[in-house]
Each structure stands twice: as structure tokens, then as C-alpha cells.
Amino acid sequence: MYVNYAGIARFGFAIYAEAKYLVKDIKKIYQEYQKRCESTNAPDIDFEALRYLSLTAEQAAILHSLEYFKVKYDVQPEKDANVRKRKKNGWTHEQKSMVPHGRVV
């Protein structure tokens, strides 16, 4: 497995730089939510909108299939056959256990 340390460091710095803006935005949104709850005396949760954040069974199967093939692709360049077999068996078993009925699309 190849690790791009420079890319990981760059990603870490980007996350750190963006974190302060995210915290400000989240605080602002939470304060607005609190004001709305205080004015109506009830939490304002739109459960209809929450359904757009969930995956259907078919979408979940496709997502897990993509993860499964990503693992297969990652295991292929491994030179040691024992390590390759151990990685493939462990990772693919974990992926298949998450897919409904253990099937991969």
C-alpha cells in the first residue's frame, strides 16, 4: 500500500483551516434554531426533509458494491500472497456483511 504523506498533510491543514469557519457557521445555525424553538415552544424538525438524507436499499447496495470493488482494487498490488489473502478475506467479509442479503450488485 502506498501512502501519500504530503497529500495527507495538505488535507489535514485544509481541514484545520476550514474548521474555524465551520464552527462559526454551526454556532450561527444553532443560535437561529434556538431562537426559533423559543418562539414556538417546540422543536422545529422537518421529518419529511430527513428522508432525503437516507439511502434506499438499492442505493445502499450500490454504495457497498463500490466499496467492495475499491477493496479488491486496493488488495491487487499487494506482493505477499498471505497478506493479500488476509486483507481480502477480512475486508470483503466486512463489506459483504453490510450489504443486504450479502449480495454485491
mmCIF file of N, CA, C and O in Angstrom:
data_model
loop_
_atom_site.group_PDB
_atom_site.id
_atom_site.type_symbol
_atom_site.label_atom_id
_atom_site.label_comp_id
_atom_site.label_asym_id
_atom_site.label_seq_id
_atom_site.Cartn_x
_atom_site.Cartn_y
_atom_site.Cartn_z
ATOM 1 N N MET A 1 0.858 -1.170 0.000
ATOM 2 C CA MET A 1 0.000 0.000 0.000
ATOM 3 C C MET A 1 0.903 1.231 0.000
ATOM 4 O O MET A 1 1.884 1.304 0.720
ATOM 5 N N TYR A 2 0.547 2.186 -0.818
ATOM 6 C CA TYR A 2 1.321 3.410 -0.931
ATOM 7 C C TYR A 2 0.602 4.527 -0.173
ATOM 8 O O TYR A 2 -0.607 4.682 -0.292
ATOM 9 N N VAL A 3 1.346 5.284 0.600
ATOM 10 C CA VAL A 3 0.776 6.360 1.384
ATOM 11 C C VAL A 3 1.366 7.678 0.900
ATOM 12 O O VAL A 3 2.581 7.840 0.841
ATOM 13 N N ASN A 4 0.494 8.603 0.555
ATOM 14 C CA ASN A 4 0.911 9.917 0.090
ATOM 15 C C ASN A 4 0.931 10.850 1.308
ATOM 16 O O ASN A 4 -0.073 11.479 1.637
ATOM 17 N N TYR A 5 2.067 10.908 1.979
ATOM 18 C CA TYR A 5 2.175 11.695 3.205
ATOM 19 C C TYR A 5 1.959 13.187 2.943
ATOM 20 O O TYR A 5 1.328 13.877 3.746
ATOM 21 N N ALA A 6 2.450 13.681 1.837
ATOM 22 C CA ALA A 6 2.274 15.099 1.515
ATOM 23 C C ALA A 6 0.794 15.406 1.308
ATOM 24 O O ALA A 6 0.291 16.432 1.775
ATOM 25 N N GLY A 7 0.088 14.514 0.639
ATOM 26 C CA GLY A 7 -1.345 14.715 0.426
ATOM 27 C C GLY A 7 -2.127 14.668 1.724
ATOM 28 O O GLY A 7 -3.055 15.452 1.938
ATOM 29 N N ILE A 8 -1.757 13.754 2.605
ATOM 30 C CA ILE A 8 -2.418 13.650 3.906
ATOM 31 C C ILE A 8 -2.169 14.915 4.720
ATOM 32 O O ILE A 8 -3.083 15.457 5.347
ATOM 33 N N ALA A 9 -0.936 15.405 4.703
ATOM 34 C CA ALA A 9 -0.615 16.632 5.446
ATOM 35 C C ALA A 9 -1.388 17.819 4.874
ATOM 36 O O ALA A 9 -1.944 18.627 5.624
ATOM 37 N N ARG A 10 -1.441 17.922 3.559
ATOM 38 C CA ARG A 10 -2.176 19.006 2.909
ATOM 39 C C ARG A 10 -3.663 18.944 3.282
ATOM 40 O O ARG A 10 -4.287 19.961 3.562
ATOM 41 N N PHE A 11 -4.217 17.732 3.273
ATOM 42 C CA PHE A 11 -5.612 17.549 3.654
ATOM 43 C C PHE A 11 -5.828 17.962 5.109
ATOM 44 O O PHE A 11 -6.810 18.626 5.435
ATOM 45 N N GLY A 12 -4.901 17.579 5.991
ATOM 46 C CA GLY A 12 -5.015 17.952 7.403
ATOM 47 C C GLY A 12 -4.996 19.457 7.598
ATOM 48 O O GLY A 12 -5.793 20.000 8.371
ATOM 49 N N PHE A 13 -4.101 20.141 6.907
ATOM 50 C CA PHE A 13 -4.047 21.599 7.015
ATOM 51 C C PHE A 13 -5.303 22.240 6.456
ATOM 52 O O PHE A 13 -5.808 23.229 7.002
ATOM 53 N N ALA A 14 -5.851 21.693 5.375
ATOM 54 C CA ALA A 14 -7.083 22.239 4.799
ATOM 55 C C ALA A 14 -8.243 22.081 5.772
ATOM 56 O O ALA A 14 -9.039 23.008 5.955
ATOM 57 N N ILE A 15 -8.328 20.928 6.414
ATOM 58 C CA ILE A 15 -9.388 20.698 7.402
ATOM 59 C C ILE A 15 -9.225 21.667 8.570
ATOM 60 O O ILE A 15 -10.190 22.259 9.042
ATOM 61 N N TYR A 16 -8.001 21.820 9.035
ATOM 62 C CA TYR A 16 -7.746 22.737 10.144
ATOM 63 C C TYR A 16 -8.131 24.169 9.773
ATOM 64 O O TYR A 16 -8.750 24.884 10.562
ATOM 65 N N ALA A 17 -7.800 24.590 8.558
ATOM 66 C CA ALA A 17 -8.110 25.948 8.122
ATOM 67 C C ALA A 17 -9.622 26.154 7.998
ATOM 68 O O ALA A 17 -10.134 27.225 8.321
ATOM 69 N N GLU A 18 -10.332 25.134 7.542
ATOM 70 C CA GLU A 18 -11.776 25.259 7.352
ATOM 71 C C GLU A 18 -12.550 25.088 8.650
ATOM 72 O O GLU A 18 -13.695 25.525 8.753
ATOM 73 N N ALA A 19 -11.955 24.467 9.644
ATOM 74 C CA ALA A 19 -12.667 24.150 10.881
ATOM 75 C C ALA A 19 -13.215 25.389 11.569
ATOM 76 O O ALA A 19 -14.345 25.390 12.054
ATOM 77 N N LYS A 20 -12.437 26.467 11.609
ATOM 78 C CA LYS A 20 -12.908 27.662 12.304
ATOM 79 C C LYS A 20 -14.134 28.252 11.610
ATOM 80 O O LYS A 20 -15.047 28.741 12.271
ATOM 81 N N TYR A 21 -14.183 28.171 10.281
ATOM 82 C CA TYR A 21 -15.349 28.674 9.564
ATOM 83 C C TYR A 21 -16.557 27.765 9.793
ATOM 84 O O TYR A 21 -17.686 28.236 9.936
ATOM 85 N N LEU A 22 -16.316 26.466 9.838
ATOM 86 C CA LEU A 22 -17.402 25.531 10.102
ATOM 87 C C LEU A 22 -17.988 25.746 11.492
ATOM 88 O O LEU A 22 -19.205 25.716 11.672
ATOM 89 N N VAL A 23 -17.126 25.952 12.477
ATOM 90 C CA VAL A 23 -17.595 26.177 13.839
ATOM 91 C C VAL A 23 -18.446 27.439 13.908
ATOM 92 O O VAL A 23 -19.517 27.448 14.530
ATOM 93 N N LYS A 24 -18.018 28.495 13.243
ATOM 94 C CA LYS A 24 -18.797 29.732 13.221
ATOM 95 C C LYS A 24 -20.160 29.508 12.591
ATOM 96 O O LYS A 24 -21.186 29.956 13.110
ATOM 97 N N ASP A 25 -20.177 28.811 11.467
ATOM 98 C CA ASP A 25 -21.437 28.552 10.773
ATOM 99 C C ASP A 25 -22.374 27.696 11.618
ATOM 100 O O ASP A 25 -23.572 27.953 11.696
ATOM 101 N N ILE A 26 -21.827 26.660 12.241
ATOM 102 C CA ILE A 26 -22.644 25.772 13.059
ATOM 103 C C ILE A 26 -23.199 26.518 14.262
ATOM 104 O O ILE A 26 -24.366 26.345 14.619
ATOM 105 N N LYS A 27 -22.381 27.364 14.902
ATOM 106 C CA LYS A 27 -22.873 28.158 16.034
ATOM 107 C C LYS A 27 -24.004 29.085 15.603
ATOM 108 O O LYS A 27 -25.012 29.217 16.294
ATOM 109 N N LYS A 28 -23.831 29.722 14.450
ATOM 110 C CA LYS A 28 -24.854 30.631 13.938
ATOM 111 C C LYS A 28 -26.156 29.878 13.658
ATOM 112 O O LYS A 28 -27.244 30.334 14.045
ATOM 113 N N ILE A 29 -26.062 28.733 13.021
ATOM 114 C CA ILE A 29 -27.246 27.932 12.725
ATOM 115 C C ILE A 29 -27.914 27.460 14.010
ATOM 116 O O ILE A 29 -29.143 27.500 14.139
ATOM 117 N N TYR A 30 -27.119 27.037 14.987
ATOM 118 C CA TYR A 30 -27.681 26.559 16.245
ATOM 119 C C TYR A 30 -28.377 27.689 16.999
ATOM 120 O O TYR A 30 -29.447 27.486 17.589
ATOM 121 N N GLN A 31 -27.792 28.882 16.995
ATOM 122 C CA GLN A 31 -28.427 30.020 17.660
ATOM 123 C C GLN A 31 -29.761 30.371 16.999
ATOM 124 O O GLN A 31 -30.747 30.656 17.684
ATOM 125 N N GLU A 32 -29.804 30.323 15.670
ATOM 126 C CA GLU A 32 -31.061 30.570 14.970
ATOM 127 C C GLU A 32 -32.094 29.496 15.313
ATOM 128 O O GLU A 32 -33.270 29.792 15.497
ATOM 129 N N TYR A 33 -31.646 28.256 15.412
ATOM 130 C CA TYR A 33 -32.537 27.151 15.775
ATOM 131 C C TYR A 33 -33.089 27.351 17.186
ATOM 132 O O TYR A 33 -34.277 27.151 17.430
ATOM 133 N N GLN A 34 -32.218 27.762 18.120
ATOM 134 C CA GLN A 34 -32.672 28.008 19.487
ATOM 135 C C GLN A 34 -33.707 29.128 19.531
ATOM 136 O O GLN A 34 -34.702 29.031 20.247
ATOM 137 N N LYS A 35 -33.486 30.210 18.796
ATOM 138 C CA LYS A 35 -34.452 31.315 18.748
ATOM 139 C C LYS A 35 -35.790 30.833 18.217
ATOM 140 O O LYS A 35 -36.840 31.193 18.738
ATOM 141 N N ARG A 36 -35.750 30.021 17.170
ATOM 142 C CA ARG A 36 -36.988 29.504 16.591
ATOM 143 C C ARG A 36 -37.716 28.602 17.580
ATOM 144 O O ARG A 36 -38.938 28.655 17.696
ATOM 145 N N CYS A 37 -36.980 27.764 18.313
ATOM 146 C CA CYS A 37 -37.592 26.874 19.303
ATOM 147 C C CYS A 37 -38.200 27.672 20.450
ATOM 148 O O CYS A 37 -39.272 27.329 20.955
ATOM 149 N N GLU A 38 -37.518 28.735 20.881
ATOM 150 C CA GLU A 38 -38.035 29.563 21.976
ATOM 151 C C GLU A 38 -39.304 30.302 21.554
ATOM 152 O O GLU A 38 -40.225 30.466 22.350
ATOM 153 N N SER A 39 -39.369 30.732 20.319
ATOM 154 C CA SER A 39 -40.545 31.487 19.872
ATOM 155 C C SER A 39 -41.761 30.582 19.673
ATOM 156 O O SER A 39 -42.889 31.007 19.870
ATOM 157 N N THR A 40 -41.545 29.328 19.307
ATOM 158 C CA THR A 40 -42.680 28.425 19.082
ATOM 159 C C THR A 40 -42.888 27.448 20.231
ATOM 160 O O THR A 40 -43.884 26.736 20.254
ATOM 161 N N ASN A 41 -41.962 27.387 21.176
ATOM 162 C CA ASN A 41 -42.005 26.465 22.320
ATOM 163 C C ASN A 41 -42.054 25.004 21.885
ATOM 164 O O ASN A 41 -42.602 24.166 22.580
ATOM 165 N N ALA A 42 -41.535 24.707 20.728
ATOM 166 C CA ALA A 42 -41.468 23.319 20.252
ATOM 167 C C ALA A 42 -40.310 23.201 19.275
ATOM 168 O O ALA A 42 -40.045 24.132 18.521
ATOM 169 N N PRO A 43 -39.647 22.063 19.287
ATOM 170 C CA PRO A 43 -38.566 21.884 18.312
ATOM 171 C C PRO A 43 -39.131 21.859 16.895
ATOM 172 O O PRO A 43 -40.198 21.308 16.642
ATOM 173 N N ASP A 44 -38.419 22.468 15.998
ATOM 174 C CA ASP A 44 -38.860 22.577 14.606
ATOM 175 C C ASP A 44 -38.049 21.611 13.756
ATOM 176 O O ASP A 44 -37.019 21.972 13.199
ATOM 177 N N ILE A 45 -38.513 20.372 13.691
ATOM 178 C CA ILE A 45 -37.814 19.355 12.910
ATOM 179 C C ILE A 45 -38.712 18.959 11.747
ATOM 180 O O ILE A 45 -39.853 18.553 11.928
ATOM 181 N N ASP A 46 -38.185 19.066 10.563
ATOM 182 C CA ASP A 46 -38.922 18.699 9.365
ATOM 183 C C ASP A 46 -38.578 17.253 9.022
ATOM 184 O O ASP A 46 -37.597 16.977 8.351
ATOM 185 N N PHE A 47 -39.401 16.330 9.508
ATOM 186 C CA PHE A 47 -39.120 14.916 9.291
ATOM 187 C C PHE A 47 -39.256 14.529 7.824
ATOM 188 O O PHE A 47 -38.630 13.584 7.374
ATOM 189 N N GLU A 48 -40.053 15.248 7.087
ATOM 190 C CA GLU A 48 -40.187 14.985 5.652
ATOM 191 C C GLU A 48 -38.856 15.234 4.936
ATOM 192 O O GLU A 48 -38.478 14.500 4.026
ATOM 193 N N ALA A 49 -38.130 16.256 5.363
ATOM 194 C CA ALA A 49 -36.843 16.571 4.743
ATOM 195 C C ALA A 49 -35.777 15.536 5.099
ATOM 196 O O ALA A 49 -34.839 15.320 4.332
ATOM 197 N N LEU A 50 -35.918 14.881 6.239
ATOM 198 C CA LEU A 50 -34.922 13.892 6.665
ATOM 199 C C LEU A 50 -34.885 12.678 5.748
ATOM 200 O O LEU A 50 -33.856 12.021 5.622
ATOM 201 N N ARG A 51 -35.991 12.372 5.092
ATOM 202 C CA ARG A 51 -35.995 11.187 4.226
ATOM 203 C C ARG A 51 -35.057 11.360 3.036
ATOM 204 O O ARG A 51 -34.599 10.394 2.447
ATOM 205 N N TYR A 52 -34.741 12.593 2.682
ATOM 206 C CA TYR A 52 -33.815 12.829 1.575
ATOM 207 C C TYR A 52 -32.370 12.527 1.971
ATOM 208 O O TYR A 52 -31.508 12.413 1.112
ATOM 209 N N LEU A 53 -32.115 12.408 3.248
ATOM 210 C CA LEU A 53 -30.759 12.124 3.724
ATOM 211 C C LEU A 53 -30.474 10.637 3.845
ATOM 212 O O LEU A 53 -29.344 10.252 4.108
ATOM 213 N N SER A 54 -31.482 9.800 3.677
ATOM 214 C CA SER A 54 -31.274 8.361 3.813
ATOM 215 C C SER A 54 -31.174 7.705 2.437
ATOM 216 O O SER A 54 -31.634 8.247 1.440
ATOM 217 N N LEU A 55 -30.548 6.540 2.420
ATOM 218 C CA LEU A 55 -30.384 5.792 1.180
ATOM 219 C C LEU A 55 -31.461 4.727 1.071
ATOM 220 O O LEU A 55 -31.860 4.132 2.071
ATOM 221 N N THR A 56 -31.891 4.466 -0.143
ATOM 222 C CA THR A 56 -32.787 3.336 -0.363
ATOM 223 C C THR A 56 -31.950 2.063 -0.298
ATOM 224 O O THR A 56 -30.715 2.113 -0.306
ATOM 225 N N ALA A 57 -32.613 0.915 -0.254
ATOM 226 C CA ALA A 57 -31.881 -0.356 -0.195
ATOM 227 C C ALA A 57 -31.019 -0.536 -1.443
ATOM 228 O O ALA A 57 -29.882 -1.012 -1.365
ATOM 229 N N GLU A 58 -31.548 -0.134 -2.593
ATOM 230 C CA GLU A 58 -30.787 -0.264 -3.837
ATOM 231 C C GLU A 58 -29.560 0.652 -3.830
ATOM 232 O O GLU A 58 -28.465 0.234 -4.219
ATOM 233 N N GLN A 59 -29.732 1.895 -3.359
ATOM 234 C CA GLN A 59 -28.607 2.826 -3.292
ATOM 235 C C GLN A 59 -27.539 2.325 -2.323
ATOM 236 O O GLN A 59 -26.340 2.433 -2.593
ATOM 237 N N ALA A 60 -27.970 1.753 -1.181
ATOM 238 C CA ALA A 60 -27.016 1.218 -0.205
ATOM 239 C C ALA A 60 -26.248 0.043 -0.800
ATOM 240 O O ALA A 60 -25.036 -0.082 -0.608
ATOM 241 N N ALA A 61 -26.948 -0.825 -1.555
ATOM 242 C CA ALA A 61 -26.275 -1.963 -2.181
ATOM 243 C C ALA A 61 -25.247 -1.487 -3.194
ATOM 244 O O ALA A 61 -24.141 -2.028 -3.275
ATOM 245 N N ILE A 62 -25.581 -0.456 -3.972
ATOM 246 C CA ILE A 62 -24.635 0.085 -4.950
ATOM 247 C C ILE A 62 -23.426 0.690 -4.243
ATOM 248 O O ILE A 62 -22.286 0.472 -4.649
ATOM 249 N N LEU A 63 -23.668 1.448 -3.179
ATOM 250 C CA LEU A 63 -22.573 2.053 -2.423
ATOM 251 C C LEU A 63 -21.634 0.989 -1.871
ATOM 252 O O LEU A 63 -20.408 1.089 -1.998
ATOM 253 N N HIS A 64 -22.194 -0.054 -1.271
ATOM 254 C CA HIS A 64 -21.361 -1.112 -0.706
ATOM 255 C C HIS A 64 -20.649 -1.900 -1.800
ATOM 256 O O HIS A 64 -19.539 -2.397 -1.596
ATOM 257 N N SER A 65 -21.266 -2.023 -2.962
ATOM 258 C CA SER A 65 -20.597 -2.687 -4.079
ATOM 259 C C SER A 65 -19.370 -1.893 -4.515
ATOM 260 O O SER A 65 -18.317 -2.457 -4.791
ATOM 261 N N LEU A 66 -19.527 -0.577 -4.582
ATOM 262 C CA LEU A 66 -18.385 0.269 -4.942
ATOM 263 C C LEU A 66 -17.263 0.127 -3.918
ATOM 264 O O LEU A 66 -16.083 0.059 -4.277
ATOM 265 N N GLU A 67 -17.630 0.077 -2.633
ATOM 266 C CA GLU A 67 -16.620 -0.103 -1.593
ATOM 267 C C GLU A 67 -15.940 -1.470 -1.732
ATOM 268 O O GLU A 67 -14.729 -1.589 -1.544
ATOM 269 N N TYR A 68 -16.722 -2.497 -2.050
ATOM 270 C CA TYR A 68 -16.186 -3.845 -2.230
ATOM 271 C C TYR A 68 -15.150 -3.871 -3.352
ATOM 272 O O TYR A 68 -14.051 -4.405 -3.190
ATOM 273 N N PHE A 69 -15.485 -3.267 -4.492
ATOM 274 C CA PHE A 69 -14.555 -3.267 -5.616
ATOM 275 C C PHE A 69 -13.354 -2.364 -5.357
ATOM 276 O O PHE A 69 -12.269 -2.614 -5.864
ATOM 277 N N LYS A 70 -13.536 -1.327 -4.552
ATOM 278 C CA LYS A 70 -12.406 -0.489 -4.158
ATOM 279 C C LYS A 70 -11.407 -1.317 -3.338
ATOM 280 O O LYS A 70 -10.195 -1.231 -3.540
ATOM 281 N N VAL A 71 -11.922 -2.145 -2.441
ATOM 282 C CA VAL A 71 -11.060 -3.003 -1.630
ATOM 283 C C VAL A 71 -10.355 -4.020 -2.521
ATOM 284 O O VAL A 71 -9.157 -4.263 -2.374
ATOM 285 N N LYS A 72 -11.085 -4.610 -3.449
ATOM 286 C CA LYS A 72 -10.458 -5.575 -4.366
ATOM 287 C C LYS A 72 -9.320 -4.916 -5.141
ATOM 288 O O LYS A 72 -8.251 -5.499 -5.313
ATOM 289 N N TYR A 73 -9.547 -3.700 -5.606
ATOM 290 C CA TYR A 73 -8.522 -2.969 -6.353
ATOM 291 C C TYR A 73 -7.320 -2.656 -5.462
ATOM 292 O O TYR A 73 -6.181 -2.706 -5.898
ATOM 293 N N ASP A 74 -7.585 -2.342 -4.192
ATOM 294 C CA ASP A 74 -6.512 -1.999 -3.254
ATOM 295 C C ASP A 74 -5.664 -3.218 -2.913
ATOM 296 O O ASP A 74 -4.465 -3.101 -2.689
ATOM 297 N N VAL A 75 -6.274 -4.395 -2.876
ATOM 298 C CA VAL A 75 -5.568 -5.607 -2.473
ATOM 299 C C VAL A 75 -4.698 -6.150 -3.605
ATOM 300 O O VAL A 75 -3.651 -6.754 -3.360
ATOM 301 N N GLN A 76 -5.073 -5.917 -4.860
ATOM 302 C CA GLN A 76 -4.369 -6.500 -6.007
ATOM 303 C C GLN A 76 -2.863 -6.220 -6.035
ATOM 304 O O GLN A 76 -2.087 -7.134 -6.280
ATOM 305 N N PRO A 77 -2.402 -4.992 -5.793
ATOM 306 C CA PRO A 77 -0.949 -4.758 -5.915
ATOM 307 C C PRO A 77 -0.113 -5.334 -4.766
ATOM 308 O O PRO A 77 1.111 -5.287 -4.824
ATOM 309 N N GLU A 78 -0.749 -5.885 -3.738
ATOM 310 C CA GLU A 78 0.000 -6.462 -2.615
ATOM 311 C C GLU A 78 0.841 -7.631 -3.116
ATOM 312 O O GLU A 78 0.347 -8.533 -3.778
ATOM 313 N N LYS A 79 2.145 -7.617 -2.802
ATOM 314 C CA LYS A 79 3.060 -8.629 -3.330
ATOM 315 C C LYS A 79 3.027 -9.933 -2.533
ATOM 316 O O LYS A 79 3.146 -11.005 -3.106
ATOM 317 N N ASP A 80 2.881 -9.843 -1.223
ATOM 318 C CA ASP A 80 2.864 -11.033 -0.385
ATOM 319 C C ASP A 80 1.490 -11.697 -0.472
ATOM 320 O O ASP A 80 0.470 -11.100 -0.124
ATOM 321 N N ALA A 81 1.451 -12.944 -0.923
ATOM 322 C CA ALA A 81 0.180 -13.648 -1.127
ATOM 323 C C ALA A 81 -0.582 -13.834 0.177
ATOM 324 O O ALA A 81 -1.817 -13.728 0.208
ATOM 325 N N ASN A 82 0.123 -14.111 1.274
ATOM 326 C CA ASN A 82 -0.554 -14.302 2.564
ATOM 327 C C ASN A 82 -1.208 -13.008 3.040
ATOM 328 O O ASN A 82 -2.338 -13.016 3.529
ATOM 329 N N VAL A 83 -0.499 -11.902 2.913
ATOM 330 C CA VAL A 83 -1.041 -10.601 3.325
ATOM 331 C C VAL A 83 -2.232 -10.245 2.437
ATOM 332 O O VAL A 83 -3.264 -9.782 2.919
ATOM 333 N N ARG A 84 -2.083 -10.493 1.133
ATOM 334 C CA ARG A 84 -3.165 -10.185 0.188
ATOM 335 C C ARG A 84 -4.425 -10.989 0.541
ATOM 336 O O ARG A 84 -5.526 -10.459 0.580
ATOM 337 N N LYS A 85 -4.238 -12.278 0.835
ATOM 338 C CA LYS A 85 -5.384 -13.131 1.171
ATOM 339 C C LYS A 85 -6.034 -12.676 2.474
ATOM 340 O O LYS A 85 -7.256 -12.598 2.579
ATOM 341 N N ARG A 86 -5.208 -12.346 3.481
ATOM 342 C CA ARG A 86 -5.741 -11.904 4.775
ATOM 343 C C ARG A 86 -6.527 -10.603 4.625
ATOM 344 O O ARG A 86 -7.624 -10.448 5.156
ATOM 345 N N LYS A 87 -5.966 -9.644 3.867
ATOM 346 C CA LYS A 87 -6.649 -8.377 3.656
ATOM 347 C C LYS A 87 -7.967 -8.587 2.911
ATOM 348 O O LYS A 87 -9.006 -8.065 3.300
ATOM 349 N N LYS A 88 -7.894 -9.370 1.848
ATOM 350 C CA LYS A 88 -9.083 -9.579 1.026
ATOM 351 C C LYS A 88 -10.180 -10.270 1.827
ATOM 352 O O LYS A 88 -11.331 -9.862 1.801
ATOM 353 N N ASN A 89 -9.825 -11.310 2.564
ATOM 354 C CA ASN A 89 -10.832 -12.037 3.349
ATOM 355 C C ASN A 89 -11.434 -11.164 4.441
ATOM 356 O O ASN A 89 -12.641 -11.163 4.644
ATOM 357 N N GLY A 90 -10.604 -10.412 5.129
ATOM 358 C CA GLY A 90 -11.102 -9.563 6.214
ATOM 359 C C GLY A 90 -11.952 -8.416 5.702
ATOM 360 O O GLY A 90 -13.055 -8.168 6.195
ATOM 361 N N TRP A 91 -11.461 -7.718 4.707
ATOM 362 C CA TRP A 91 -12.167 -6.539 4.221
ATOM 363 C C TRP A 91 -13.430 -6.907 3.460
ATOM 364 O O TRP A 91 -14.466 -6.305 3.643
ATOM 365 N N THR A 92 -13.334 -7.916 2.591
ATOM 366 C CA THR A 92 -14.521 -8.262 1.812
ATOM 367 C C THR A 92 -15.596 -8.873 2.699
ATOM 368 O O THR A 92 -16.779 -8.652 2.468
ATOM 369 N N HIS A 93 -15.202 -9.631 3.718
ATOM 370 C CA HIS A 93 -16.206 -10.179 4.641
ATOM 371 C C HIS A 93 -16.933 -9.049 5.360
ATOM 372 O O HIS A 93 -18.143 -9.082 5.514
ATOM 373 N N GLU A 94 -16.174 -8.044 5.788
ATOM 374 C CA GLU A 94 -16.774 -6.896 6.458
ATOM 375 C C GLU A 94 -17.728 -6.157 5.520
ATOM 376 O O GLU A 94 -18.823 -5.783 5.901
ATOM 377 N N GLN A 95 -17.325 -5.962 4.266
ATOM 378 C CA GLN A 95 -18.171 -5.270 3.292
ATOM 379 C C GLN A 95 -19.429 -6.067 2.991
ATOM 380 O O GLN A 95 -20.517 -5.525 2.944
ATOM 381 N N LYS A 96 -19.282 -7.380 2.780
ATOM 382 C CA LYS A 96 -20.451 -8.205 2.451
ATOM 383 C C LYS A 96 -21.434 -8.275 3.602
ATOM 384 O O LYS A 96 -22.639 -8.390 3.386
ATOM 385 N N SER A 97 -20.942 -8.181 4.837
ATOM 386 C CA SER A 97 -21.851 -8.239 5.976
ATOM 387 C C SER A 97 -22.736 -6.994 6.051
ATOM 388 O O SER A 97 -23.801 -7.029 6.646
ATOM 389 N N MET A 98 -22.316 -5.892 5.422
ATOM 390 C CA MET A 98 -23.100 -4.663 5.440
ATOM 391 C C MET A 98 -24.129 -4.614 4.314
ATOM 392 O O MET A 98 -25.073 -3.852 4.371
ATOM 393 N N VAL A 99 -23.917 -5.421 3.287
ATOM 394 C CA VAL A 99 -24.826 -5.405 2.127
ATOM 395 C C VAL A 99 -26.039 -6.280 2.446
ATOM 396 O O VAL A 99 -25.882 -7.375 2.959
ATOM 397 N N PRO A 100 -27.240 -5.802 2.138
ATOM 398 C CA PRO A 100 -28.431 -6.624 2.387
ATOM 399 C C PRO A 100 -28.334 -7.967 1.682
ATOM 400 O O PRO A 100 -28.015 -8.037 0.503
ATOM 401 N N HIS A 101 -28.578 -9.036 2.408
ATOM 402 C CA HIS A 101 -28.568 -10.404 1.893
ATOM 403 C C HIS A 101 -27.188 -10.827 1.389
ATOM 404 O O HIS A 101 -27.087 -11.771 0.631
ATOM 405 N N GLY A 102 -26.131 -10.093 1.732
ATOM 406 C CA GLY A 102 -24.769 -10.462 1.367
ATOM 407 C C GLY A 102 -24.482 -10.444 -0.112
ATOM 408 O O GLY A 102 -23.530 -11.025 -0.563
ATOM 409 N N ARG A 103 -25.284 -9.746 -0.877
ATOM 410 C CA ARG A 103 -25.077 -9.724 -2.316
ATOM 411 C C ARG A 103 -24.390 -8.443 -2.738
ATOM 412 O O ARG A 103 -24.546 -7.399 -2.126
ATOM 413 N N VAL A 104 -23.612 -8.541 -3.776
ATOM 414 C CA VAL A 104 -22.936 -7.390 -4.336
ATOM 415 C C VAL A 104 -23.521 -7.151 -5.714
ATOM 416 O O VAL A 104 -23.689 -8.080 -6.494
ATOM 417 N N VAL A 105 -23.869 -5.920 -6.009
ATOM 418 C CA VAL A 105 -24.501 -5.592 -7.295
ATOM 419 C C VAL A 105 -23.472 -5.646 -8.390
ATOM 420 O O VAL A 105 -22.374 -5.236 -8.254
#
